[in-house]
JSON list of C-alpha atoms in Angstrom, two decimals:
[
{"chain": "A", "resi": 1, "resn": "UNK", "atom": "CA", "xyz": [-110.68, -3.42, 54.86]},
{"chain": "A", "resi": 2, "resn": "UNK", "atom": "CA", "xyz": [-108.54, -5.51, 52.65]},
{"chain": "A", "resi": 3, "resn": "UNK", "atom": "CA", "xyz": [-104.73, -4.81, 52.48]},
{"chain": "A", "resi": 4, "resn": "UNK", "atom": "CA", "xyz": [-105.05, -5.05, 49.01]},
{"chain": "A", "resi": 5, "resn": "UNK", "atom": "CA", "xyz": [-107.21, -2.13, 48.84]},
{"chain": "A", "resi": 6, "resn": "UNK", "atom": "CA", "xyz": [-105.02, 0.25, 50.44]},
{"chain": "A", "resi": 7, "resn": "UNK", "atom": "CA", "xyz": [-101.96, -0.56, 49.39]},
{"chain": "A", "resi": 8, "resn": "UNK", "atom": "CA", "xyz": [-100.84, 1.37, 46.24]},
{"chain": "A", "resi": 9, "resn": "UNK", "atom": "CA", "xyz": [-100.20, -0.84, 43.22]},
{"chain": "A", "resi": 10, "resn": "UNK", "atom": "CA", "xyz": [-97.00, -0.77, 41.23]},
{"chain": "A", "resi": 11, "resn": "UNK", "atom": "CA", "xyz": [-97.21, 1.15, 38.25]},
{"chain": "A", "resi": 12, "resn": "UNK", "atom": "CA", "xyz": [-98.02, -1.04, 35.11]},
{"chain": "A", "resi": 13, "resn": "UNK", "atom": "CA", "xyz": [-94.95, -1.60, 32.22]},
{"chain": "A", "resi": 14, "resn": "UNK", "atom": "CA", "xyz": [-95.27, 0.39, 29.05]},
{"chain": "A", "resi": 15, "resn": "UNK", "atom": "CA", "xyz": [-94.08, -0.35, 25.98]},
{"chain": "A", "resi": 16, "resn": "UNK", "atom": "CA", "xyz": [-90.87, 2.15, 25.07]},
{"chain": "A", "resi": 17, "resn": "UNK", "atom": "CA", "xyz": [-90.78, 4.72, 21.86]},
{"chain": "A", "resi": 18, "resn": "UNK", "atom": "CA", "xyz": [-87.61, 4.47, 19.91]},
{"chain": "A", "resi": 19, "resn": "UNK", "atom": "CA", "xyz": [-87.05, 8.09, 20.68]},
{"chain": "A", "resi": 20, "resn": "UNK", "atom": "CA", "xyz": [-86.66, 7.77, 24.40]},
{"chain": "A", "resi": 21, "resn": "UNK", "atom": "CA", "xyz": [-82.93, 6.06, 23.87]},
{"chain": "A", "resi": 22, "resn": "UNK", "atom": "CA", "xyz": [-79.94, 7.67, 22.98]},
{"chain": "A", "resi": 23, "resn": "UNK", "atom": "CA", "xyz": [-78.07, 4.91, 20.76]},
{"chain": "A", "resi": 24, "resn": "UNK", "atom": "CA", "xyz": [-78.97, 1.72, 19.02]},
{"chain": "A", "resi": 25, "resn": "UNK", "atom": "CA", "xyz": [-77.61, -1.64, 17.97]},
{"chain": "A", "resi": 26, "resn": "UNK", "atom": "CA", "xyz": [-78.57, -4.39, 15.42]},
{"chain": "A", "resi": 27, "resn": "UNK", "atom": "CA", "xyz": [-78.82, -7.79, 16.44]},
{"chain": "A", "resi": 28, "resn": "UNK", "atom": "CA", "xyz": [-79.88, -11.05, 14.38]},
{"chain": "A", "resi": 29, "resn": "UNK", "atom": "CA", "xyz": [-81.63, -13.34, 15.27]},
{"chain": "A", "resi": 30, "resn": "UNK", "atom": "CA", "xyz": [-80.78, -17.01, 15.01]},
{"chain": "A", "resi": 31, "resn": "UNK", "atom": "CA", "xyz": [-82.56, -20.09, 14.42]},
{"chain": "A", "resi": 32, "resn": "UNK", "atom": "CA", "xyz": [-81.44, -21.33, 17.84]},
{"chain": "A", "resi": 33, "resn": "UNK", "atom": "CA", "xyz": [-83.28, -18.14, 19.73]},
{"chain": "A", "resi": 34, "resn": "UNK", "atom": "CA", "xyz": [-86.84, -19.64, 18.85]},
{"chain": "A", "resi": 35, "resn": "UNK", "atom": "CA", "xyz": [-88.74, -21.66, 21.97]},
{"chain": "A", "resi": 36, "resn": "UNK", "atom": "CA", "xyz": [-91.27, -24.37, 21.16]},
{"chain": "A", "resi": 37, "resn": "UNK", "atom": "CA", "xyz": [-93.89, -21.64, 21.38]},
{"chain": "A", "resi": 38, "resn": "UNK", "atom": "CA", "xyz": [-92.43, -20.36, 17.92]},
{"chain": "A", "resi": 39, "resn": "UNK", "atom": "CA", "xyz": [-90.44, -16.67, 19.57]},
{"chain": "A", "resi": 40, "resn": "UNK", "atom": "CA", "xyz": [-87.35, -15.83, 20.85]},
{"chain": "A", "resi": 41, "resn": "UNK", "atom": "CA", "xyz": [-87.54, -17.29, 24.32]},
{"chain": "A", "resi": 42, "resn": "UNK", "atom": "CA", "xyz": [-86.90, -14.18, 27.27]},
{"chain": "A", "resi": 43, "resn": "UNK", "atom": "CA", "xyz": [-83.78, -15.57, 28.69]},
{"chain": "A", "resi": 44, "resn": "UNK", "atom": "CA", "xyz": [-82.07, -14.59, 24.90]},
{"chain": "A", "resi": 45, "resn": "UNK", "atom": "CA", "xyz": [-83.47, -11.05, 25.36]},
{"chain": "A", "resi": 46, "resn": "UNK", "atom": "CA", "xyz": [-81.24, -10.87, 28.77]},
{"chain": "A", "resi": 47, "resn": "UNK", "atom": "CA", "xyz": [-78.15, -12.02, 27.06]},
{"chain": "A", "resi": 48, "resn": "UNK", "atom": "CA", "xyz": [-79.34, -9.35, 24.13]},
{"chain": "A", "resi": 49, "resn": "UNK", "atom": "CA", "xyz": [-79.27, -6.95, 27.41]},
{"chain": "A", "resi": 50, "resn": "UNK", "atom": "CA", "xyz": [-75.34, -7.55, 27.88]},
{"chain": "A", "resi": 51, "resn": "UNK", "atom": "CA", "xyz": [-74.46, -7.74, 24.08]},
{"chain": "A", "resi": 52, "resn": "UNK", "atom": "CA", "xyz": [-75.71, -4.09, 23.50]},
{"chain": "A", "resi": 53, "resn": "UNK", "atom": "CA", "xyz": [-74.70, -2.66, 26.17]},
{"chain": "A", "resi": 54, "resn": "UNK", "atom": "CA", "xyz": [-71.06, -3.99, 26.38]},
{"chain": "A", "resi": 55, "resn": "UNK", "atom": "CA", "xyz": [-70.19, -3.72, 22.70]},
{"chain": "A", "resi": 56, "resn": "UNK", "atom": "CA", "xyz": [-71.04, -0.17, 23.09]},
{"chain": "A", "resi": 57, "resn": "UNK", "atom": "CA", "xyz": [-68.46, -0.12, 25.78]},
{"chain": "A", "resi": 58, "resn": "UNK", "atom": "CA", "xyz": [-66.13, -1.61, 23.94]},
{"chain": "A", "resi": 59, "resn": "UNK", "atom": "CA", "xyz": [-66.44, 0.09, 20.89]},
{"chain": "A", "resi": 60, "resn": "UNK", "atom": "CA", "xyz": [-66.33, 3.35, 22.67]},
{"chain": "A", "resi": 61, "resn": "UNK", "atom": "CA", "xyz": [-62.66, 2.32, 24.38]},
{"chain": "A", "resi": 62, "resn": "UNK", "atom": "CA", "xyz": [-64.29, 1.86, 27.80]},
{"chain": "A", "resi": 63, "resn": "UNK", "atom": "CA", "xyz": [-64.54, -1.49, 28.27]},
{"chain": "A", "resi": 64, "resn": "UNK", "atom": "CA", "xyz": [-61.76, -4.17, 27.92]},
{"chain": "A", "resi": 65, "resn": "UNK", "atom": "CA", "xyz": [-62.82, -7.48, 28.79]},
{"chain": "A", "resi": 66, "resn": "UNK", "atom": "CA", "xyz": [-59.55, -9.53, 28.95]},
{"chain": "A", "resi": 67, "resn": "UNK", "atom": "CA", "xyz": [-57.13, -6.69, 30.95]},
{"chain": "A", "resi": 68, "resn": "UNK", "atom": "CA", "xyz": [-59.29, -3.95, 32.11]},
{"chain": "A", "resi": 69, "resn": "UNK", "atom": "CA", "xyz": [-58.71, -3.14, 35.77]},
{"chain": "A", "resi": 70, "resn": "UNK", "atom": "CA", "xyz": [-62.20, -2.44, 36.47]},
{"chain": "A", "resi": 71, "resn": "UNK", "atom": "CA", "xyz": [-65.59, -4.92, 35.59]},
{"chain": "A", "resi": 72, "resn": "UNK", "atom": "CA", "xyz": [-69.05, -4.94, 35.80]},
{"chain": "A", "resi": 73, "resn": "UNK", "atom": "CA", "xyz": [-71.05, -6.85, 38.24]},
{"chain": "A", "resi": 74, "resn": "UNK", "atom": "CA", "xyz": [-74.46, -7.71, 37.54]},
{"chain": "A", "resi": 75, "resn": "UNK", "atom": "CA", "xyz": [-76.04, -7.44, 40.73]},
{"chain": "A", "resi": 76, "resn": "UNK", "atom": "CA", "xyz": [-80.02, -6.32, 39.15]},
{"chain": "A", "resi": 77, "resn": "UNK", "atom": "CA", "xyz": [-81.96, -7.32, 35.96]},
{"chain": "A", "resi": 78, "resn": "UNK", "atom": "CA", "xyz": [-85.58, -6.87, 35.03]},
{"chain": "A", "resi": 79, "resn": "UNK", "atom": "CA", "xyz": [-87.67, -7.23, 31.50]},
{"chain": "A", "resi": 80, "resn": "UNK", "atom": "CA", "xyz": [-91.04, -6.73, 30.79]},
{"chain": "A", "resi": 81, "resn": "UNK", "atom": "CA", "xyz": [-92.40, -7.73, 27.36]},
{"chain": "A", "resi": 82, "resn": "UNK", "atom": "CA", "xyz": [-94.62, -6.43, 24.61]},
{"chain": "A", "resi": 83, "resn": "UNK", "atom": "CA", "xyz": [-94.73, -7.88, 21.53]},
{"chain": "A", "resi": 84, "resn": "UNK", "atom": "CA", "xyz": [-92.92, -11.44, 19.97]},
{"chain": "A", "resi": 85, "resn": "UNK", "atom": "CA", "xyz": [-90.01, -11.73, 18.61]},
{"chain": "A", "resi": 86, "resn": "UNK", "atom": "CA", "xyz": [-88.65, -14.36, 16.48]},
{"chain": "A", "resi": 87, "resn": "UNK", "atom": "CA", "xyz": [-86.36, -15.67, 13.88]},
{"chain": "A", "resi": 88, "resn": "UNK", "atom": "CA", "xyz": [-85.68, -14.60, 11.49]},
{"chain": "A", "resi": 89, "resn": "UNK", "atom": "CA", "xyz": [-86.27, -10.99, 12.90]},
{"chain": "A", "resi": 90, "resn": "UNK", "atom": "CA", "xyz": [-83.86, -8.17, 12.81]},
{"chain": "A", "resi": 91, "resn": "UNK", "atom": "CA", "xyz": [-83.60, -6.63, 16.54]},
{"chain": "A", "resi": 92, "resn": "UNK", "atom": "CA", "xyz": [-82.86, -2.81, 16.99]},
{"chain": "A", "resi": 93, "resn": "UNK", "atom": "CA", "xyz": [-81.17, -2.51, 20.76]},
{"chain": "A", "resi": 94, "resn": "UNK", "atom": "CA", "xyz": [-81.82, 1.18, 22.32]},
{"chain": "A", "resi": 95, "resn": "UNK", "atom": "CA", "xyz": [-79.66, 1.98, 25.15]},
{"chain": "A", "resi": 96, "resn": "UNK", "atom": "CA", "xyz": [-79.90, 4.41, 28.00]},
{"chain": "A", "resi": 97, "resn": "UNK", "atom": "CA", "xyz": [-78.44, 5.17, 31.44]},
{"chain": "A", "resi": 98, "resn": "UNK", "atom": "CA", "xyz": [-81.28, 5.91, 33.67]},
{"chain": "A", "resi": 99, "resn": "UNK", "atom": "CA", "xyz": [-78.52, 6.13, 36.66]},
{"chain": "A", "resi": 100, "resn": "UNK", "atom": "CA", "xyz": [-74.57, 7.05, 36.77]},
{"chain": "A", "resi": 101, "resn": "UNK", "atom": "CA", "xyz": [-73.46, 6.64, 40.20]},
{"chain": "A", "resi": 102, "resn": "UNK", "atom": "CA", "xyz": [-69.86, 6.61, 41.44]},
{"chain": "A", "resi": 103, "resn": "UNK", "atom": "CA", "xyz": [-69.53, 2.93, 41.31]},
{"chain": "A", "resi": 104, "resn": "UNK", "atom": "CA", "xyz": [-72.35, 1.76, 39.63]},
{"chain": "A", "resi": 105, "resn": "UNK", "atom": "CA", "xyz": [-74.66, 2.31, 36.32]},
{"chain": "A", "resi": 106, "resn": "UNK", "atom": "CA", "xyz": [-78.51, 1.59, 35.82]},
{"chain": "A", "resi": 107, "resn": "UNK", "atom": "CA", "xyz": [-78.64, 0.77, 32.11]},
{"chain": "A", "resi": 108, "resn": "UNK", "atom": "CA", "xyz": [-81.66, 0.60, 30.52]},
{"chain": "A", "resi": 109, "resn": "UNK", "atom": "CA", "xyz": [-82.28, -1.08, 27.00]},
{"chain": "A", "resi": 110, "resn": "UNK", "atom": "CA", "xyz": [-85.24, -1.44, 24.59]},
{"chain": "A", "resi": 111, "resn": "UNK", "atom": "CA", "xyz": [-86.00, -4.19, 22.24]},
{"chain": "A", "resi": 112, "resn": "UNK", "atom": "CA", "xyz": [-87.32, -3.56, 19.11]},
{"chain": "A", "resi": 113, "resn": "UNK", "atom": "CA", "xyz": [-88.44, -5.04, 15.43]},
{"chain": "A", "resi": 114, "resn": "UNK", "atom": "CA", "xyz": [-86.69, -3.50, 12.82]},
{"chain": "A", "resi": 115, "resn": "UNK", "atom": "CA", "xyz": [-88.32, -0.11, 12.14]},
{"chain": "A", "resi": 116, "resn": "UNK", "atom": "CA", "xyz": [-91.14, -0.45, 14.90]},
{"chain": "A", "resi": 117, "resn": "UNK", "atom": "CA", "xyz": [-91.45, 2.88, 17.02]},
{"chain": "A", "resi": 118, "resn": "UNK", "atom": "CA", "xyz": [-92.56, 1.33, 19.91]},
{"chain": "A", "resi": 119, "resn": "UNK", "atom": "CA", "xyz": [-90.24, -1.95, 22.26]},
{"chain": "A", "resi": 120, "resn": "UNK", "atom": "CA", "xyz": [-91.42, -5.34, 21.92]},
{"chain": "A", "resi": 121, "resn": "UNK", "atom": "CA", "xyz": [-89.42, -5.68, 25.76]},
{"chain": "A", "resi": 122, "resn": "UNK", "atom": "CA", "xyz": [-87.77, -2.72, 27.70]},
{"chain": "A", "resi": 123, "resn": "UNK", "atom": "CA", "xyz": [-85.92, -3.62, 30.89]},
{"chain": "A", "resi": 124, "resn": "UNK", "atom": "CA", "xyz": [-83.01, -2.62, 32.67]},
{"chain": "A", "resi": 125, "resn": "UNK", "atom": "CA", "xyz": [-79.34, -4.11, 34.70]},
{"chain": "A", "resi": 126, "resn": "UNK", "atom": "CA", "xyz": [-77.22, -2.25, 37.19]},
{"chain": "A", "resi": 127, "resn": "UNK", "atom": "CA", "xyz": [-73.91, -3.03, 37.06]},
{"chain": "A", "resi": 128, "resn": "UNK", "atom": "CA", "xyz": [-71.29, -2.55, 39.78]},
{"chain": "A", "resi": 129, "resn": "UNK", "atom": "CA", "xyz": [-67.88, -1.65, 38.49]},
{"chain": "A", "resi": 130, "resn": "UNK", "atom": "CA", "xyz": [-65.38, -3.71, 40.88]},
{"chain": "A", "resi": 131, "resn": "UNK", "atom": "CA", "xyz": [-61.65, -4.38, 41.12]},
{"chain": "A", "resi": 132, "resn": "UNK", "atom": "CA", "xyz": [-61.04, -7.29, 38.78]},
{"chain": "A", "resi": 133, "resn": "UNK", "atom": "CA", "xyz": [-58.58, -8.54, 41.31]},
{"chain": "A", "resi": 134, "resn": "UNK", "atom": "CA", "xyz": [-60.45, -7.70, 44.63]},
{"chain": "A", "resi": 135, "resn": "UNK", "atom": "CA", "xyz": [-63.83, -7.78, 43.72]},
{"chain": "A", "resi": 136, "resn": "UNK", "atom": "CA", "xyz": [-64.91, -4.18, 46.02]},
{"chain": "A", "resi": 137, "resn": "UNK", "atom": "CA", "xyz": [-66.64, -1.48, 44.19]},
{"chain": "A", "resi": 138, "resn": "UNK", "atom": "CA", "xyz": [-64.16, 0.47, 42.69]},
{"chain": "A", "resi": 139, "resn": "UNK", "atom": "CA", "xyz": [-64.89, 4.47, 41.20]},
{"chain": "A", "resi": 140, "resn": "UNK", "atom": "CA", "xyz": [-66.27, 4.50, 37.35]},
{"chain": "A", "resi": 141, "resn": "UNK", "atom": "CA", "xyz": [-63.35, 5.03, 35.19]},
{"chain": "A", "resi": 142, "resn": "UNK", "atom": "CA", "xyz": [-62.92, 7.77, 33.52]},
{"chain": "A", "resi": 143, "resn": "UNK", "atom": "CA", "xyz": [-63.23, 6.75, 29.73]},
{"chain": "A", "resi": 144, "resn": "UNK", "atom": "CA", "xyz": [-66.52, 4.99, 30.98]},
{"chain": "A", "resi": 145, "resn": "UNK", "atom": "CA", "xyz": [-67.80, 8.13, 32.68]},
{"chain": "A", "resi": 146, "resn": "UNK", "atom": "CA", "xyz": [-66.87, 9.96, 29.30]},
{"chain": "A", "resi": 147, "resn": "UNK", "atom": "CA", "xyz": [-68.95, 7.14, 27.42]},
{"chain": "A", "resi": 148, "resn": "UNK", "atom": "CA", "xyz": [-72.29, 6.82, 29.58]},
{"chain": "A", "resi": 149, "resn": "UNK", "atom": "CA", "xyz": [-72.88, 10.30, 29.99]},
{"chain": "A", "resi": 150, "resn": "UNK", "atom": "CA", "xyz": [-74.31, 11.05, 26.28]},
{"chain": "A", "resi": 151, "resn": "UNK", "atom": "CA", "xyz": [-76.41, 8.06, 27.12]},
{"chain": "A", "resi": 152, "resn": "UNK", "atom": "CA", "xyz": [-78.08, 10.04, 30.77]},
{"chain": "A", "resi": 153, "resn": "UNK", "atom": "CA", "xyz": [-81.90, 9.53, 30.14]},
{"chain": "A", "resi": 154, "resn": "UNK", "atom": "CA", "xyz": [-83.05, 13.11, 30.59]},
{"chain": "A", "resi": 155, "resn": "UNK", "atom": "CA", "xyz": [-86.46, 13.46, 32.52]},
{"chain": "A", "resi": 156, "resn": "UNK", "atom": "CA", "xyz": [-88.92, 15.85, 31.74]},
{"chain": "A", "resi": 157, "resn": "UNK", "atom": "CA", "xyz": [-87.94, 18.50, 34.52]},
{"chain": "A", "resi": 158, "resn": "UNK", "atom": "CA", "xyz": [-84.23, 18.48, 32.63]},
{"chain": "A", "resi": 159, "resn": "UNK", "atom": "CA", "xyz": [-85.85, 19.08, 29.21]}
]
């Protein structure tokens, strides 16, 4: 029999619906996002990834960049996409922590056109929070503990 047969295959990648994330942010697009192919090419959506997800932080007083004891380490990323993007496109970021751990967060973020109820991408980063100085896994602050945990995706058995 052929391995392929018995192994179980990964499950496919849906498209997201706006209601399964807990906050959003707007992001432009620029001219410069565009490929040859006439869409935002995929390694903008990962730096769209970071820009929701740490102005968030920083907006929420968890995050400071420049003296903050504490910083994330990207040490997983992933995207799957949907639907084009392109300039001059308006870009609606959902966020949501899938994991909260005691060092590190799963953070999971959906792309989407202005107004569209389902993600034209949806992927996901784990960060390690380190010691800015040492580099080791360090425990979650507490302001950024206080911040992620309105963001907890809730599955359907905590419903």
């Amino acid at each position: 029999m052929n391995a392929s047969h018995t192994a179980a295959q990964p499950a496919r990648a849906m498209s997201q619906a706006r209601d399964s994330y807990a906050v959003f942010r707007e992001i432009s697009t620029r001219w410069s996002d565009n490929d040859v192919y006439g869409h935002v090419n995929n390694v903008i959506y990962y730096s769209w990834f970071d820009t929701a997800v740490n102005a968030y932080l920083i907006e929420q007083g968890a995050l400071d960049i420049h003296a903050g004891q504490t910083i994330g380490l990207v040490i997983e990323t992933q995207c799957n996409y949907f639907a084009s993007l392109a300039f001059p496109q308006q870009v609606e970021a959902g966020i949501r922590v899938a994991h909260l751990g005691s060092s590190s967060v799963r953070y999971e973020v959906g792309l989407f056109a202005q107004g569209e109820a389902q993600s034209a991408a949806a992927g996901h980063f784990v960060h390690v929070y380190v010691d800015r100085q040492t580099r080791r896994p360090a425990p979650l602050p507490a302001a950024l503990r206080v911040a992620l945990e309105p963001l907890l995706r809730q599955t359907d058995s905590q419903k």
